[in-house]
mmCIF file of C-alpha atoms in Angstrom:
data_model
loop_
_atom_site.group_PDB
_atom_site.id
_atom_site.type_symbol
_atom_site.label_atom_id
_atom_site.label_comp_id
_atom_site.label_asym_id
_atom_site.label_seq_id
_atom_site.Cartn_x
_atom_site.Cartn_y
_atom_site.Cartn_z
ATOM 1 C CA MET A 1198 250.964 133.511 58.115
ATOM 2 C CA LYS A 1199 254.015 133.543 55.915
ATOM 3 C CA LYS A 1200 254.565 130.302 54.032
ATOM 4 C CA LYS A 1201 257.757 128.502 54.765
ATOM 5 C CA LYS A 1202 260.034 128.593 51.756
ATOM 6 C CA LYS A 1203 260.392 125.171 50.165
ATOM 7 C CA GLU A 1204 263.841 123.720 50.760
ATOM 8 C CA LYS A 1205 265.654 122.796 47.582
ATOM 9 C CA LYS A 1206 266.549 119.155 47.217
ATOM 10 C CA LYS A 1207 270.199 118.380 46.729
ATOM 11 C CA VAL A 1208 271.821 115.844 44.472
ATOM 12 C CA ARG A 1209 271.243 112.337 45.795
ATOM 13 C CA LEU A 1210 274.723 111.010 46.300
ATOM 14 C CA ALA A 1211 273.926 107.315 46.431
ATOM 15 C CA MET A 1212 273.783 107.271 42.643
ATOM 16 C CA ILE A 1213 277.460 108.116 42.277
ATOM 17 C CA TRP A 1214 280.696 107.835 44.203
ATOM 18 C CA ASP A 1215 279.310 108.318 47.700
ATOM 19 C CA GLU A 1216 282.142 109.634 49.838
ATOM 20 C CA VAL A 1217 283.637 111.912 47.204
ATOM 21 C CA LYS A 1218 280.266 113.301 46.206
ATOM 22 C CA LYS A 1219 279.275 114.021 49.789
ATOM 23 C CA LYS A 1220 282.322 116.189 50.276
ATOM 24 C CA LEU A 1221 282.002 117.880 46.902
ATOM 25 C CA VAL A 1222 278.255 118.432 46.686
ATOM 26 C CA ASN A 1223 276.863 118.562 50.219
ATOM 27 C CA SER A 1224 279.506 120.954 51.465
ATOM 28 C CA ALA A 1225 279.956 122.923 48.239
ATOM 29 C CA SER A 1226 278.668 126.468 48.401
ATOM 30 C CA PHE A 1227 278.265 126.732 44.635
ATOM 31 C CA ILE A 1228 275.213 124.476 44.598
ATOM 32 C CA GLN A 1229 273.253 126.397 47.226
ATOM 33 C CA ASP A 1230 272.165 129.293 45.024
ATOM 34 C CA SER A 1231 273.514 128.360 41.608
ATOM 35 C CA GLU A 1232 271.462 127.059 38.705
ATOM 36 C CA VAL A 1233 274.499 126.370 36.529
ATOM 37 C CA PRO A 1234 274.843 122.680 35.574
ATOM 38 C CA PHE A 1235 278.067 120.912 36.419
ATOM 39 C CA HIS A 1236 279.905 117.691 35.699
ATOM 40 C CA VAL A 1237 281.717 115.657 38.306
ATOM 41 C CA ALA A 1238 284.590 113.875 36.549
ATOM 42 C CA ASN A 1239 285.763 110.753 38.344
ATOM 43 C CA LEU A 1240 289.415 110.379 37.342
ATOM 44 C CA ASP A 1241 289.663 107.124 39.285
ATOM 45 C CA ASP A 1242 287.246 105.688 36.735
ATOM 46 C CA LEU A 1243 289.775 106.475 33.988
ATOM 47 C CA HIS A 1244 292.450 104.680 35.991
ATOM 48 C CA GLN A 1245 290.289 101.568 36.390
ATOM 49 C CA LYS A 1246 289.409 101.605 32.689
ATOM 50 C CA HIS A 1247 293.094 101.785 31.811
ATOM 51 C CA ILE A 1248 293.922 98.826 34.036
ATOM 52 C CA ARG A 1249 291.160 96.834 32.355
ATOM 53 C CA TRP A 1250 292.433 97.805 28.904
ATOM 54 C CA LEU A 1251 295.981 96.656 29.670
ATOM 55 C CA ARG A 1252 294.679 93.379 31.050
ATOM 56 C CA THR A 1253 292.175 92.696 28.270
ATOM 57 C CA LEU A 1254 294.022 94.024 25.195
ATOM 58 C CA PRO A 1255 297.678 93.614 26.211
ATOM 59 C CA ARG A 1256 299.075 94.008 22.687
ATOM 60 C CA VAL A 1257 297.112 97.148 21.822
ATOM 61 C CA LYS A 1258 298.478 100.527 22.941
ATOM 62 C CA PRO A 1259 295.671 103.068 23.438
ATOM 63 C CA PHE A 1260 295.885 106.496 21.797
ATOM 64 C CA TYR A 1261 293.052 108.425 23.434
ATOM 65 C CA ALA A 1262 290.731 110.231 20.980
ATOM 66 C CA VAL A 1263 290.952 113.834 22.198
ATOM 67 C CA LYS A 1264 287.867 114.809 20.179
ATOM 68 C CA CYS A 1265 285.711 112.745 22.542
ATOM 69 C CA ASN A 1266 286.408 114.888 25.602
ATOM 70 C CA SER A 1267 289.266 117.383 25.723
ATOM 71 C CA THR A 1268 288.997 118.300 29.406
ATOM 72 C CA PRO A 1269 292.594 119.095 30.508
ATOM 73 C CA ALA A 1270 292.280 116.985 33.666
ATOM 74 C CA VAL A 1271 291.383 113.986 31.488
ATOM 75 C CA ILE A 1272 294.369 114.560 29.205
ATOM 76 C CA ARG A 1273 296.726 114.929 32.164
ATOM 77 C CA MET A 1274 295.439 111.777 33.833
ATOM 78 C CA LEU A 1275 295.706 109.667 30.692
ATOM 79 C CA SER A 1276 299.166 111.051 29.980
ATOM 80 C CA THR A 1277 300.204 110.025 33.489
ATOM 81 C CA LEU A 1278 298.825 106.552 32.800
ATOM 82 C CA GLY A 1279 300.972 106.347 29.659
ATOM 83 C CA THR A 1280 298.475 106.497 26.803
ATOM 84 C CA GLY A 1281 299.153 108.092 23.445
ATOM 85 C CA PHE A 1282 296.787 110.618 21.891
ATOM 86 C CA ASP A 1283 294.743 110.708 18.698
ATOM 87 C CA CYS A 1284 294.485 114.349 17.590
ATOM 88 C CA ALA A 1285 292.450 115.599 14.635
ATOM 89 C CA SER A 1286 293.459 119.269 14.379
ATOM 90 C CA LYS A 1287 296.088 121.867 15.180
ATOM 91 C CA GLY A 1288 294.077 122.920 18.223
ATOM 92 C CA GLU A 1289 293.987 119.410 19.672
ATOM 93 C CA ILE A 1290 297.718 118.997 19.079
ATOM 94 C CA GLU A 1291 298.386 122.363 20.767
ATOM 95 C CA LEU A 1292 296.325 121.347 23.786
ATOM 96 C CA VAL A 1293 297.988 117.970 24.229
ATOM 97 C CA LEU A 1294 301.505 119.355 23.792
ATOM 98 C CA SER A 1295 300.774 122.184 26.245
ATOM 99 C CA LEU A 1296 299.929 119.572 28.875
ATOM 100 C CA GLY A 1297 303.331 117.922 28.591
ATOM 101 C CA VAL A 1298 302.704 115.150 26.051
ATOM 102 C CA THR A 1299 305.655 114.494 23.735
ATOM 103 C CA PRO A 1300 305.177 114.567 19.917
ATOM 104 C CA GLU A 1301 305.945 110.883 19.379
ATOM 105 C CA LYS A 1302 302.909 109.998 21.504
ATOM 106 C CA ILE A 1303 300.552 111.725 19.061
ATOM 107 C CA ILE A 1304 298.950 110.434 15.882
ATOM 108 C CA PHE A 1305 297.391 113.112 13.663
ATOM 109 C CA ALA A 1306 294.431 110.886 12.840
ATOM 110 C CA HIS A 1307 292.435 112.933 10.354
ATOM 111 C CA THR A 1308 292.516 112.083 6.667
ATOM 112 C CA THR A 1309 291.553 115.600 5.498
ATOM 113 C CA LYS A 1310 293.787 118.194 7.129
ATOM 114 C CA PRO A 1311 294.190 121.922 6.357
ATOM 115 C CA GLN A 1312 297.677 122.681 5.067
ATOM 116 C CA SER A 1313 298.310 125.059 7.961
ATOM 117 C CA HIS A 1314 297.606 122.212 10.400
ATOM 118 C CA ILE A 1315 300.038 119.923 8.579
ATOM 119 C CA LYS A 1316 302.705 122.643 8.694
ATOM 120 C CA TYR A 1317 302.108 123.108 12.409
ATOM 121 C CA ALA A 1318 302.472 119.367 13.012
ATOM 122 C CA SER A 1319 305.748 119.455 11.108
ATOM 123 C CA THR A 1320 307.155 122.325 13.194
ATOM 124 C CA ARG A 1321 306.200 120.563 16.437
ATOM 125 C CA GLY A 1322 307.619 117.169 15.479
ATOM 126 C CA VAL A 1323 304.270 115.377 15.144
ATOM 127 C CA ASP A 1324 305.134 113.034 12.289
ATOM 128 C CA MET A 1325 302.620 110.190 12.416
ATOM 129 C CA MET A 1326 299.445 110.978 10.445
ATOM 130 C CA THR A 1327 296.744 109.296 8.379
ATOM 131 C CA PHE A 1328 295.702 109.697 4.736
ATOM 132 C CA ASP A 1329 293.210 108.099 2.356
ATOM 133 C CA CYS A 1330 293.503 109.942 -0.981
ATOM 134 C CA GLU A 1331 296.026 111.377 -3.441
ATOM 135 C CA GLU A 1332 295.086 115.002 -2.743
ATOM 136 C CA GLU A 1333 296.067 114.570 0.903
ATOM 137 C CA LEU A 1334 299.407 113.135 -0.163
ATOM 138 C CA LEU A 1335 300.135 116.214 -2.259
ATOM 139 C CA LYS A 1336 299.488 118.499 0.725
ATOM 140 C CA ILE A 1337 301.655 116.387 3.010
ATOM 141 C CA SER A 1338 304.438 116.251 0.427
ATOM 142 C CA ALA A 1339 304.457 120.049 0.256
ATOM 143 C CA CYS A 1340 304.258 120.659 4.021
ATOM 144 C CA HIS A 1341 305.765 117.730 5.925
ATOM 145 C CA THR A 1342 308.362 115.642 4.116
ATOM 146 C CA ARG A 1343 309.279 113.755 7.322
ATOM 147 C CA ALA A 1344 305.738 112.488 7.823
ATOM 148 C CA LYS A 1345 305.230 108.856 8.761
ATOM 149 C CA LEU A 1346 302.028 107.947 6.978
ATOM 150 C CA VAL A 1347 299.282 105.543 7.958
ATOM 151 C CA LEU A 1348 296.876 104.509 5.202
ATOM 152 C CA ARG A 1349 293.270 104.459 6.358
ATOM 153 C CA ILE A 1350 291.130 101.835 4.659
ATOM 154 C CA ALA A 1351 287.343 101.664 4.493
ATOM 155 C CA VAL A 1352 285.853 98.651 6.277
ATOM 156 C CA ASP A 1353 282.407 97.198 6.856
ATOM 157 C CA ASP A 1354 280.657 99.382 9.441
ATOM 158 C CA SER A 1355 277.093 98.335 8.615
ATOM 159 C CA LYS A 1356 276.526 97.059 12.166
ATOM 160 C CA SER A 1357 277.460 100.368 13.826
ATOM 161 C CA ALA A 1358 275.256 103.224 15.023
ATOM 162 C CA ILE A 1359 277.600 105.825 13.555
ATOM 163 C CA LYS A 1360 279.121 104.798 10.237
ATOM 164 C CA LEU A 1361 282.389 106.371 9.148
ATOM 165 C CA SER A 1362 283.573 104.532 6.042
ATOM 166 C CA GLN A 1363 281.399 106.540 3.669
ATOM 167 C CA LYS A 1364 283.453 109.616 4.553
ATOM 168 C CA PHE A 1365 286.798 108.164 5.610
ATOM 169 C CA GLY A 1366 289.025 105.425 4.247
ATOM 170 C CA THR A 1367 290.104 104.222 0.849
ATOM 171 C CA LYS A 1368 288.667 101.208 -0.941
ATOM 172 C CA PRO A 1369 290.830 98.119 -1.601
ATOM 173 C CA SER A 1370 290.882 98.781 -5.344
ATOM 174 C CA VAL A 1371 292.694 102.094 -4.799
ATOM 175 C CA VAL A 1372 295.302 100.945 -2.272
ATOM 176 C CA LYS A 1373 298.041 99.995 -4.736
ATOM 177 C CA LYS A 1374 297.665 103.233 -6.691
ATOM 178 C CA LEU A 1375 297.941 105.335 -3.538
ATOM 179 C CA LEU A 1376 301.021 103.487 -2.329
ATOM 180 C CA GLU A 1377 302.662 103.907 -5.723
ATOM 181 C CA ARG A 1378 301.945 107.634 -5.491
ATOM 182 C CA CYS A 1379 303.589 107.715 -2.065
ATOM 183 C CA LYS A 1380 306.679 106.157 -3.624
ATOM 184 C CA GLU A 1381 306.725 108.752 -6.391
ATOM 185 C CA LEU A 1382 306.482 111.557 -3.820
ATOM 186 C CA ASP A 1383 309.185 109.957 -1.643
ATOM 187 C CA LEU A 1384 306.806 109.695 1.323
ATOM 188 C CA GLU A 1385 307.172 107.049 4.020
ATOM 189 C CA VAL A 1386 304.211 104.759 4.749
ATOM 190 C CA ILE A 1387 304.481 102.904 8.057
ATOM 191 C CA GLY A 1388 301.107 101.213 8.457
ATOM 192 C CA VAL A 1389 297.361 100.836 8.052
ATOM 193 C CA SER A 1390 294.390 102.095 10.050
ATOM 194 C CA PHE A 1391 290.632 101.523 10.089
ATOM 195 C CA HIS A 1392 287.556 102.297 12.191
ATOM 196 C CA VAL A 1393 284.534 99.980 12.388
ATOM 197 C CA GLY A 1394 282.285 102.860 13.503
ATOM 198 C CA SER A 1395 280.883 103.896 16.864
ATOM 199 C CA GLY A 1396 278.236 101.855 18.607
ATOM 200 C CA CYS A 1397 279.293 98.653 16.854
ATOM 201 C CA THR A 1398 277.056 95.687 17.673
ATOM 202 C CA ASP A 1399 279.007 92.941 15.902
ATOM 203 C CA SER A 1400 282.384 91.925 17.294
ATOM 204 C CA LEU A 1401 283.196 90.095 14.053
ATOM 205 C CA ALA A 1402 283.450 93.482 12.335
ATOM 206 C CA TYR A 1403 286.835 93.861 14.028
ATOM 207 C CA ARG A 1404 288.006 90.482 12.796
ATOM 208 C CA GLN A 1405 287.053 91.262 9.196
ATOM 209 C CA ALA A 1406 288.711 94.673 9.372
ATOM 210 C CA ILE A 1407 291.933 93.192 10.774
ATOM 211 C CA GLU A 1408 291.926 90.618 7.969
ATOM 212 C CA ASP A 1409 291.372 93.417 5.424
ATOM 213 C CA ALA A 1410 294.373 95.241 6.864
ATOM 214 C CA ARG A 1411 296.458 92.075 6.543
ATOM 215 C CA HIS A 1412 295.664 91.996 2.816
ATOM 216 C CA VAL A 1413 297.059 95.523 2.489
ATOM 217 C CA PHE A 1414 300.252 94.513 4.296
ATOM 218 C CA ASP A 1415 300.578 91.484 2.010
ATOM 219 C CA THR A 1416 300.172 93.478 -1.206
ATOM 220 C CA VAL A 1417 302.897 95.987 -0.347
ATOM 221 C CA LEU A 1418 305.756 95.219 -2.725
ATOM 222 C CA LEU A 1419 307.102 98.753 -2.974
ATOM 223 C CA GLY A 1420 309.750 98.667 -0.279
ATOM 224 C CA PHE A 1421 307.741 100.239 2.534
ATOM 225 C CA GLN A 1422 308.492 99.056 6.064
ATOM 226 C CA MET A 1423 304.944 98.521 7.308
ATOM 227 C CA LYS A 1424 305.151 98.235 11.084
ATOM 228 C CA LEU A 1425 301.957 99.772 12.498
ATOM 229 C CA LEU A 1426 298.327 98.651 12.670
ATOM 230 C CA ASP A 1427 295.754 101.108 14.035
ATOM 231 C CA ILE A 1428 292.442 99.364 14.845
ATOM 232 C CA GLY A 1429 290.576 102.620 15.516
ATOM 233 C CA GLY A 1430 287.931 103.235 18.172
ATOM 234 C CA GLY A 1431 284.277 102.529 18.812
ATOM 235 C CA PHE A 1432 284.841 100.682 22.097
ATOM 236 C CA PRO A 1433 281.964 100.970 24.599
ATOM 237 C CA GLY A 1434 282.530 102.728 27.895
ATOM 238 C CA ASN A 1435 279.233 103.349 29.671
ATOM 239 C CA GLU A 1436 278.029 101.424 32.705
ATOM 240 C CA GLY A 1437 277.589 97.786 31.833
ATOM 241 C CA PHE A 1438 280.211 97.979 29.080
ATOM 242 C CA GLN A 1439 282.278 95.080 30.401
ATOM 243 C CA ILE A 1440 280.473 92.207 28.679
ATOM 244 C CA GLN A 1441 280.556 93.791 25.232
ATOM 245 C CA PHE A 1442 284.103 95.074 25.663
ATOM 246 C CA ASP A 1443 285.326 91.632 26.709
ATOM 247 C CA GLU A 1444 283.567 90.099 23.700
ATOM 248 C CA PHE A 1445 285.193 92.591 21.317
ATOM 249 C CA SER A 1446 288.579 92.081 22.954
ATOM 250 C CA LYS A 1447 288.425 88.301 22.593
ATOM 251 C CA VAL A 1448 287.718 88.591 18.867
ATOM 252 C CA ILE A 1449 290.420 91.238 18.401
ATOM 253 C CA ASN A 1450 293.067 89.237 20.257
ATOM 254 C CA GLU A 1451 292.301 86.098 18.261
ATOM 255 C CA ALA A 1452 292.402 88.020 14.972
ATOM 256 C CA LEU A 1453 295.696 89.684 15.875
ATOM 257 C CA ASP A 1454 297.243 86.334 16.774
ATOM 258 C CA GLU A 1455 296.123 84.942 13.417
ATOM 259 C CA PHE A 1456 296.917 87.837 11.087
ATOM 260 C CA PHE A 1457 299.534 89.858 13.013
ATOM 261 C CA PRO A 1458 301.232 87.484 15.475
ATOM 262 C CA ALA A 1459 303.414 88.921 18.213
ATOM 263 C CA ASP A 1460 306.608 88.014 16.342
ATOM 264 C CA SER A 1461 305.507 89.860 13.178
ATOM 265 C CA GLY A 1462 307.140 93.093 14.336
ATOM 266 C CA VAL A 1463 303.915 95.061 13.874
ATOM 267 C CA GLN A 1464 302.944 97.478 16.645
ATOM 268 C CA VAL A 1465 299.191 97.625 17.288
ATOM 269 C CA ILE A 1466 297.460 100.768 18.519
ATOM 270 C CA ALA A 1467 293.835 101.862 18.926
ATOM 271 C CA GLU A 1468 291.948 105.147 19.308
ATOM 272 C CA PRO A 1469 289.521 104.664 22.217
ATOM 273 C CA GLY A 1470 287.565 107.729 23.284
ATOM 274 C CA ARG A 1471 284.237 106.936 24.905
ATOM 275 C CA TYR A 1472 285.755 103.811 26.445
ATOM 276 C CA TYR A 1473 287.776 105.949 28.835
ATOM 277 C CA VAL A 1474 285.464 108.857 29.627
ATOM 278 C CA ASP A 1475 281.818 107.871 29.127
ATOM 279 C CA SER A 1476 281.087 106.551 32.618
ATOM 280 C CA ALA A 1477 283.599 108.880 34.298
ATOM 281 C CA PHE A 1478 281.363 111.951 33.961
ATOM 282 C CA THR A 1479 278.071 112.490 35.783
ATOM 283 C CA LEU A 1480 276.078 115.632 35.070
ATOM 284 C CA ALA A 1481 274.106 117.509 37.737
ATOM 285 C CA VAL A 1482 271.413 119.793 36.323
ATOM 286 C CA ASN A 1483 269.018 122.253 37.903
ATOM 287 C CA VAL A 1484 265.299 122.383 37.108
ATOM 288 C CA PHE A 1485 264.315 126.024 36.673
ATOM 289 C CA ALA A 1486 260.948 125.606 34.961
ATOM 290 C CA LYS A 1487 258.067 123.143 35.190
ATOM 291 C CA LYS A 1488 254.768 122.800 33.356
ATOM 292 C CA VAL A 1489 251.951 120.334 34.149
ATOM 293 C CA VAL A 1490 249.486 119.727 31.310
ATOM 294 C CA MET A 1491 246.088 118.040 31.181
ATOM 295 C CA ASP A 1492 247.314 114.873 29.482
ATOM 296 C CA ASP A 1493 249.191 113.998 32.690
ATOM 297 C CA VAL A 1494 252.553 114.778 31.158
ATOM 298 C CA THR A 1495 254.948 116.837 33.249
ATOM 299 C CA ARG A 1496 257.103 119.001 31.036
ATOM 300 C CA ILE A 1497 260.327 119.834 32.828
ATOM 301 C CA ARG A 1498 262.048 122.744 31.192
ATOM 302 C CA GLY A 1499 265.317 124.572 31.570
ATOM 303 C CA VAL A 1500 267.256 121.553 32.669
ATOM 304 C CA TYR A 1501 270.757 122.072 31.318
ATOM 305 C CA ASN A 1502 272.906 123.093 28.414
ATOM 306 C CA VAL A 1503 274.967 120.222 27.134
ATOM 307 C CA SER A 1504 274.792 117.830 24.202
ATOM 308 C CA ILE A 1505 273.893 114.174 24.781
ATOM 309 C CA ASP A 1506 275.685 111.563 22.711
ATOM 310 C CA HIS A 1507 273.880 108.702 20.948
ATOM 311 C CA THR A 1508 274.815 106.206 23.644
ATOM 312 C CA HIS A 1509 272.510 105.392 26.531
ATOM 313 C CA THR A 1510 272.301 107.718 29.503
ATOM 314 C CA ARG A 1511 270.353 107.393 32.744
ATOM 315 C CA HIS A 1512 268.477 110.286 34.322
ATOM 316 C CA TYR A 1513 268.012 110.323 38.092
ATOM 317 C CA PRO A 1514 265.764 112.772 39.934
ATOM 318 C CA VAL A 1515 267.043 113.778 43.341
ATOM 319 C CA VAL A 1516 264.222 112.043 45.195
ATOM 320 C CA GLU A 1517 263.621 108.786 46.981
ATOM 321 C CA SER A 1518 263.016 105.863 44.639
ATOM 322 C CA GLY A 1519 259.706 104.906 46.257
ATOM 323 C CA GLU A 1520 257.882 108.057 45.176
ATOM 324 C CA LYS A 1521 255.098 107.944 42.593
ATOM 325 C CA ARG A 1522 256.289 108.399 39.026
ATOM 326 C CA TYR A 1523 254.786 110.524 36.276
ATOM 327 C CA ARG A 1524 255.136 110.503 32.510
ATOM 328 C CA SER A 1525 257.483 113.392 31.785
ATOM 329 C CA ILE A 1526 259.202 115.245 28.986
ATOM 330 C CA ILE A 1527 262.560 116.838 29.747
ATOM 331 C CA TRP A 1528 263.516 119.921 27.744
ATOM 332 C CA GLY A 1529 266.723 121.902 27.523
ATOM 333 C CA PRO A 1530 266.741 125.596 28.465
ATOM 334 C CA THR A 1531 267.045 127.215 25.040
ATOM 335 C CA CYS A 1532 264.472 128.723 22.672
ATOM 336 C CA ASP A 1533 265.126 125.943 20.167
ATOM 337 C CA SER A 1534 262.055 123.708 19.868
ATOM 338 C CA LEU A 1535 264.357 120.775 19.067
ATOM 339 C CA ASP A 1536 266.156 121.159 22.405
ATOM 340 C CA ARG A 1537 264.499 118.093 23.910
ATOM 341 C CA VAL A 1538 266.325 115.664 26.170
ATOM 342 C CA THR A 1539 263.722 112.896 26.489
ATOM 343 C CA ALA A 1540 260.374 112.440 24.763
ATOM 344 C CA THR A 1541 258.789 110.206 27.406
ATOM 345 C CA TYR A 1542 260.378 109.428 30.738
ATOM 346 C CA TRP A 1543 258.708 108.067 33.880
ATOM 347 C CA MET A 1544 260.051 109.853 36.930
ATOM 348 C CA PRO A 1545 258.959 111.133 40.353
ATOM 349 C CA GLU A 1546 257.599 114.651 40.471
ATOM 350 C CA VAL A 1547 260.248 117.332 40.739
ATOM 351 C CA GLN A 1548 259.961 120.994 41.614
ATOM 352 C CA VAL A 1549 261.685 124.128 40.390
ATOM 353 C CA GLY A 1550 265.040 124.276 42.145
ATOM 354 C CA ASP A 1551 265.511 120.507 42.321
ATOM 355 C CA TRP A 1552 268.509 118.804 40.763
ATOM 356 C CA LEU A 1553 268.767 115.814 38.417
ATOM 357 C CA LEU A 1554 271.712 113.489 37.880
ATOM 358 C CA ILE A 1555 272.589 112.042 34.490
ATOM 359 C CA ASP A 1556 275.134 109.238 34.272
ATOM 360 C CA ASN A 1557 277.427 108.320 31.366
ATOM 361 C CA MET A 1558 277.948 111.897 30.221
ATOM 362 C CA GLY A 1559 281.653 111.877 29.388
ATOM 363 C CA ALA A 1560 281.644 111.078 25.666
ATOM 364 C CA TYR A 1561 280.900 113.701 22.993
ATOM 365 C CA THR A 1562 278.933 115.868 25.427
ATOM 366 C CA VAL A 1563 281.280 118.470 26.889
ATOM 367 C CA CYS A 1564 282.933 119.004 23.506
ATOM 368 C CA CYS A 1565 279.602 119.322 21.676
ATOM 369 C CA SER A 1566 277.824 121.636 24.114
ATOM 370 C CA SER A 1567 276.626 125.004 22.852
ATOM 371 C CA ASP A 1568 276.236 128.484 24.295
ATOM 372 C CA PHE A 1569 273.120 129.112 22.206
ATOM 373 C CA ASN A 1570 271.024 131.861 23.834
ATOM 374 C CA PHE A 1571 274.135 132.495 25.987
ATOM 375 C CA PHE A 1572 273.104 129.908 28.544
ATOM 376 C CA ASP A 1573 276.023 128.790 30.684
ATOM 377 C CA LYS A 1574 277.861 125.643 29.736
ATOM 378 C CA ALA A 1575 278.280 123.037 32.435
ATOM 379 C CA ASP A 1576 281.222 123.505 34.784
ATOM 380 C CA ILE A 1577 283.560 120.548 35.334
ATOM 381 C CA TYR A 1578 284.829 119.412 38.741
ATOM 382 C CA PRO A 1579 287.456 116.636 38.511
ATOM 383 C CA VAL A 1580 287.752 114.393 41.566
ATOM 384 C CA LEU A 1581 290.432 111.872 42.450
ATOM 385 C CA SER A 1582 290.997 109.643 45.455
ATOM 386 C CA ALA A 1583 293.968 110.285 47.716
ATOM 387 C CA GLN A 1584 295.163 106.750 47.005
ATOM 388 C CA THR A 1585 295.409 107.375 43.253
ATOM 389 C CA TRP A 1586 296.874 110.839 43.819
ATOM 390 C CA ASN A 1587 299.667 109.407 45.944
ATOM 391 C CA MET A 1588 300.191 106.437 43.629
ATOM 392 C CA PHE A 1589 301.208 108.733 40.767
ATOM 393 C CA ASN A 1590 302.816 111.467 42.896
ATOM 394 C CA LEU A 1591 300.496 114.058 41.382
ATOM 395 C CA SER A 1592 300.814 117.713 42.271
#
């Protein structure tokens, strides 16, 4: 008697936006026979994050960090919401401009730029850019005399998972010398920027950095009209982010009121990336290999091809929660022995052909994925409610 072919399990929709996912996944033909991983990008989540930002940090204008996730639908949505954009290369500037963003809404926030990228920014009217050393000033002076410069300072990032001040930012002892050099080169300096690092665990790091920036403003006696403060990024955005984000915001607002009050004439911006997109993306991945070993560890292989950022993610098998769980290792599909997703993870048994869901996959995942071994990168399917669509008259 011929065995009945096992029916593949589909993505369990209860984990993520139920109604939208039902229409997209249950009725979508691409999932029936495909093994290609895919993201579902919830653009309504970006909208809700933006509303929360405006309510919680009313004085701080967000300039979205394009490097975090450059999906065109994300850029378009954030542009519609009115954010600016933090670009770090010619390519990012090209992308943002091609999607209708105007040059004055872009900050070229990279302190070490190729000359060709500076020239491109000049031809496209992108004037605002960062620097932290004399060599960068010489390049800018030769390529973009209209540049509006923002001095990046190094700050204490010892309480962050990813530290940036070792590579970026100038030390306080060098600030005066750099500003004097700007004067000699007839370059305009309009403000100060910093970044406390990603995965910051101490809200007071923002207060200290804002105070450090105030010292730079106070020591400027060279005729510069300093009118911009850029407080960088590092804001959390995965599920459960609200408590930490509110804590950071409270400290930031109090520090701004103390060191840069509303009547000071200083515009405050930030460069949030993961804040906007982390929880907006959920990844669906297909299991195409499985290995059970004697030590009771299930090794699930060939799951997907996408990078996972350092922040916390949650992996959901497409099974009922009451099933027995087994100690498992989840591997990526490539020949690289380091392509391991989780070392030990307790999960119900899955079969070849099943699908897994992984939440909080919007930050530094899509942009860092690889086509090593020529495995397919994950497709992206943006979704948006009719209410939000109509609200912004999208087409």
